[in-house]
C-alpha cells in the first residue's frame, strides 16, 4: 500500500528534503493560489515591474497585503507542518525548502540552516534600495492614515513585503542552497505544490536525476507525477498527522 511505502521511506531517509507549497498551509486556513477560491483565482498578481513603476500598484499591493493578513491572522501550524518539523528533529529531513511566505515552518520549530525560503517571507517588509527591515505593524498605521505606500525611513526607497513577486529576482543564495540539498537528497518530498512556478519546480527534477526517490503528495495531479516514485493524491493533514 502507498501509505506503507511512504512510512518506509520516511523512516529510512537520512538526507530527505521536504519541498513545500501553499497546499501545506490550507489546513491552517490560508488559501492557496490556484485552487478554486485561491488567491490567483481572485486577483491577477501585481508583478515586480508594476510595483516599481506605479504608485497605484504599490498602493494596491499594500492594500491586498493587509487584507490577506487580516483574513489569515492567527494562522498556526497544522499537523502537516508538525510532521515535517518532527522528521527534521528526528534527522530524516535534512532541509525544508519552502515556497511559502507564511512563516509557519518557523512557527513549528524549523529554523536556521535547515529552512530555505525561496519566495521570501511575508511577515515583514524590506526597503528595495537599502535592504533595511521594516515591521508591518510600524508601516500599517501610516499607510492607513495617508493611503500612501510606505517609504524607507532611512533612505526614502520603496518598502515592499519581503516576498518575491513575479518578475523579481529570486534570492540567489537560497536557490543555490536548495539546488545543493536537492542533489544530495535521498528522498525528495513534494508537499502541496502545483509545481508550475519555475525555477522552484525544477528542484524535484534535479533531485530525481541525482538519484532521490521522488514522492509527490498533492490533492491535484501535477506535471511531474509521471516521473515520481510515489504519488499520493490526498489531503496533507490527514496523510501526515500520523507522523506529527
Ligand atoms: P498552488 O496554489 O499553485 O498549488 C497548491 C497545490 O496544493 C494545489 O495543486 C492543490 O491541489 C494542493 N492542495 C491544496 N490544499 C491541499 C491539501 N490540504 N492537501 C493536499 N494538497 C493540497 O501553490 P504553490 O505550488 O505553492 O509564488 O504555488 C507556487 C508559487 O506560486 C507560490 O509560492 C507563489 C505563487 O505565485 C510567489 O508568490 C512568488
Ligand atoms: Zn532604504
XYZ file of C-alpha atoms and ligand atoms in Angstrom:
284
model
C 0.000 0.000 0.000
C 1.036 3.540 -0.767
C 0.820 4.711 2.836
C 3.085 1.900 3.942
C 5.615 2.773 1.243
C 5.517 6.374 2.445
C 6.074 5.248 6.031
C 9.042 3.122 4.998
C 10.619 5.994 3.083
C 10.055 8.469 5.922
C 11.633 6.111 8.444
C 14.634 5.175 6.319
C 15.599 8.548 4.791
C 18.711 10.331 6.055
C 19.061 13.312 3.729
C 15.422 13.962 2.975
C 14.189 17.231 1.520
C 10.648 18.478 2.084
C 9.680 20.850 -0.716
C 6.551 22.619 0.396
C 3.888 24.767 -1.250
C 0.689 26.530 -0.417
C -1.178 23.215 -0.085
C 0.659 22.594 3.183
C -0.934 25.668 4.750
C -4.552 25.357 3.556
C -5.057 23.182 6.637
C -4.151 26.276 8.668
C -6.843 28.341 6.953
C -4.566 30.089 4.453
C -5.930 29.834 0.901
C -3.560 28.578 -1.794
C -3.027 30.285 -5.169
C -4.512 28.067 -7.862
C -7.296 26.001 -6.274
C -10.881 27.283 -6.585
C -11.038 30.307 -4.262
C -7.238 30.593 -4.343
C -5.513 33.948 -4.418
C -4.751 33.979 -8.145
C -8.311 32.972 -8.969
C -9.455 36.223 -7.314
C -6.695 38.682 -8.274
C -4.152 38.922 -11.004
C -0.750 39.097 -9.303
C 0.949 42.510 -9.220
C 4.296 41.892 -10.868
C 7.565 43.490 -9.837
C 7.730 45.954 -12.748
C 4.280 47.288 -11.917
C 5.258 47.653 -8.270
C 8.315 49.673 -9.278
C 6.671 51.796 -11.922
C 3.294 52.722 -10.496
C 2.312 54.240 -7.161
C -1.199 52.936 -7.780
C 0.169 49.354 -7.992
C 2.178 49.832 -4.810
C -0.903 51.118 -3.041
C -2.941 48.155 -4.295
C -0.193 45.707 -3.284
C -0.186 47.055 0.263
C -3.982 47.168 0.443
C -4.137 43.477 -0.553
C -1.280 42.533 1.736
C -3.003 43.889 4.838
C -6.379 42.432 3.768
C -4.820 38.972 3.410
C -3.056 39.332 6.740
C -6.341 40.234 8.397
C -8.067 37.235 6.822
C -5.340 34.828 7.949
C -4.454 36.492 11.211
C -3.535 33.994 13.888
C -2.915 31.108 11.486
C -0.948 28.412 13.281
C 0.986 25.379 12.047
C -1.189 22.332 11.321
C -0.417 18.634 11.747
C 1.364 18.520 8.387
C 3.775 21.292 9.458
C 4.279 19.483 12.755
C 5.036 16.199 10.987
C 7.669 17.943 8.866
C 9.181 19.530 11.991
C 9.278 16.178 13.721
C 11.007 14.496 10.763
C 13.577 17.306 10.816
C 14.099 16.824 14.536
C 14.496 13.063 14.086
C 17.105 13.638 11.399
C 15.313 12.162 8.376
C 14.697 15.527 6.735
C 17.929 17.480 6.299
C 16.396 20.532 4.640
C 12.972 22.084 4.224
C 12.704 24.114 1.023
C 9.553 26.179 1.045
C 7.765 28.350 -1.484
C 5.526 29.571 1.329
C 5.827 33.018 2.813
C 3.639 32.480 5.858
C 6.315 31.712 8.435
C 4.539 28.532 9.580
C 7.601 26.295 9.255
C 9.457 28.618 11.638
C 6.448 28.621 13.945
C 6.552 24.816 14.030
C 10.227 24.896 15.015
C 12.109 24.533 11.710
C 14.631 27.371 11.636
C 18.124 28.431 10.654
C 20.114 26.487 8.063
C 17.518 23.768 7.817
C 14.922 26.093 6.299
C 15.244 27.676 2.860
C 12.604 30.226 1.861
C 12.624 30.521 -1.924
C 9.894 33.128 -2.234
C 10.760 35.245 0.761
C 8.786 35.933 3.911
C 5.570 37.914 4.233
C 5.795 38.531 7.956
C 7.974 41.628 7.478
C 8.971 44.129 4.787
C 12.223 45.442 3.363
C 13.450 48.529 1.547
C 14.164 47.719 -2.092
C 17.047 50.217 -2.139
C 18.980 49.797 1.115
C 17.563 46.487 2.364
C 16.520 47.846 5.767
C 13.939 45.728 7.532
C 10.570 47.306 8.346
C 7.957 45.797 10.640
C 4.428 45.546 9.240
C 2.925 46.885 12.452
C 5.013 50.049 12.068
C 4.159 50.581 8.405
C 0.468 49.991 8.608
C -0.792 52.994 10.601
C 0.861 55.440 8.204
C -0.499 53.637 5.169
C -3.994 53.593 6.600
C -3.868 57.239 7.622
C -2.491 58.613 4.348
C -3.147 55.951 1.703
C 0.456 56.444 0.640
C 2.579 53.328 0.109
C 5.349 53.216 2.710
C 8.783 54.722 2.076
C 12.013 53.754 3.824
C 12.694 55.744 6.991
C 16.406 55.573 6.243
C 16.755 56.215 2.518
C 13.261 57.001 1.243
C 13.225 53.938 -1.064
C 10.185 51.790 -1.798
C 9.269 49.419 1.000
C 7.843 46.070 -0.089
C 6.692 42.933 1.670
C 9.788 40.706 1.863
C 8.277 38.278 -0.647
C 9.302 37.585 -4.231
C 6.892 38.899 -6.846
C 6.658 37.659 -10.414
C 9.471 39.300 -12.329
C 11.543 39.897 -9.196
C 14.908 38.137 -8.978
C 14.968 35.026 -6.805
C 17.294 35.077 -3.791
C 20.386 33.572 -5.436
C 21.957 32.134 -2.301
C 18.711 30.433 -1.243
C 18.269 28.943 -4.707
C 21.839 27.647 -4.754
C 21.446 26.025 -1.350
C 18.136 24.487 -2.414
C 19.763 23.009 -5.522
C 22.552 21.516 -3.405
C 20.033 19.996 -0.994
C 18.023 18.567 -3.908
C 21.090 16.956 -5.459
C 22.122 15.421 -2.138
C 18.642 14.182 -1.208
C 17.894 10.501 -0.778
C 14.162 11.205 -0.600
C 12.571 14.340 -2.064
C 9.060 15.024 -0.801
C 6.814 17.448 -2.673
C 4.125 18.547 -0.234
C 1.235 20.643 -1.534
C 2.568 22.358 -4.631
C 1.127 22.563 -8.133
C 4.745 22.588 -9.435
C 4.026 25.171 -12.090
C 6.281 28.008 -10.883
C 9.889 27.880 -12.049
C 12.707 27.747 -11.146
C 11.397 26.266 -7.882
C 9.585 23.454 -9.697
C 12.844 22.331 -11.336
C 14.135 21.117 -7.963
C 12.203 17.819 -7.908
C 13.603 17.017 -11.356
C 17.181 17.726 -10.204
C 16.666 15.546 -7.146
C 15.262 12.683 -9.174
C 18.071 12.909 -11.728
C 20.629 12.807 -8.920
C 19.100 9.614 -7.565
C 16.495 10.631 -4.971
C 13.230 8.793 -4.545
C 10.614 11.362 -5.589
C 7.371 11.492 -3.613
C 4.588 13.854 -4.699
C 1.801 14.398 -2.191
C -0.765 16.805 -3.606
C -4.543 16.833 -3.907
C -4.408 17.543 -7.636
C -2.259 15.865 -10.285
C 0.991 17.622 -11.237
C 3.063 17.535 -14.412
C 5.804 15.683 -12.553
C 3.607 12.790 -11.372
C 4.849 10.592 -14.263
C 8.452 10.726 -13.017
C 7.575 10.275 -9.324
C 8.261 7.043 -7.456
C 5.209 7.554 -5.269
C 2.176 9.788 -5.879
C -0.318 10.450 -3.079
C -3.379 12.480 -4.103
C -4.793 13.148 -0.710
C -5.217 15.740 1.996
C -1.866 16.512 3.592
C -3.177 16.952 7.110
C -4.793 13.503 7.007
C -1.738 11.991 5.347
C 0.868 13.415 7.719
C -0.993 13.640 11.037
C 0.187 10.121 11.979
C 3.789 11.375 11.745
C 3.237 14.561 13.750
P -0.600 26.410 -5.744
O -1.819 27.094 -5.269
O -0.191 26.614 -7.161
O -0.731 24.844 -5.535
C -1.125 24.320 -4.308
C -1.450 22.853 -4.526
O -1.769 22.301 -3.266
C -2.647 22.643 -5.444
O -2.286 21.775 -6.503
C -3.697 21.988 -4.527
O -4.392 20.942 -5.177
C -2.864 21.428 -3.408
N -3.522 21.432 -2.102
C -4.205 22.434 -1.507
N -4.606 22.088 -0.280
C -4.185 20.804 -0.084
C -4.305 19.873 0.990
N -4.938 20.194 2.141
N -3.756 18.650 0.825
C -3.115 18.315 -0.329
N -2.963 19.163 -1.365
C -3.499 20.389 -1.250
O 0.585 26.807 -4.724
P 2.175 26.636 -4.911
O 2.502 25.453 -5.734
O 2.770 26.768 -3.582
O 4.782 32.339 -5.654
O 2.494 27.923 -5.750
C 3.811 28.202 -6.116
C 4.030 29.697 -6.144
O 3.034 30.323 -6.964
C 3.835 30.366 -4.801
O 4.982 30.297 -3.992
C 3.558 31.782 -5.196
C 2.606 31.543 -6.337
O 2.623 32.529 -7.310
C 5.033 33.612 -5.476
O 4.234 34.357 -4.938
C 6.368 34.033 -5.995
Zn 16.065 52.174 2.442
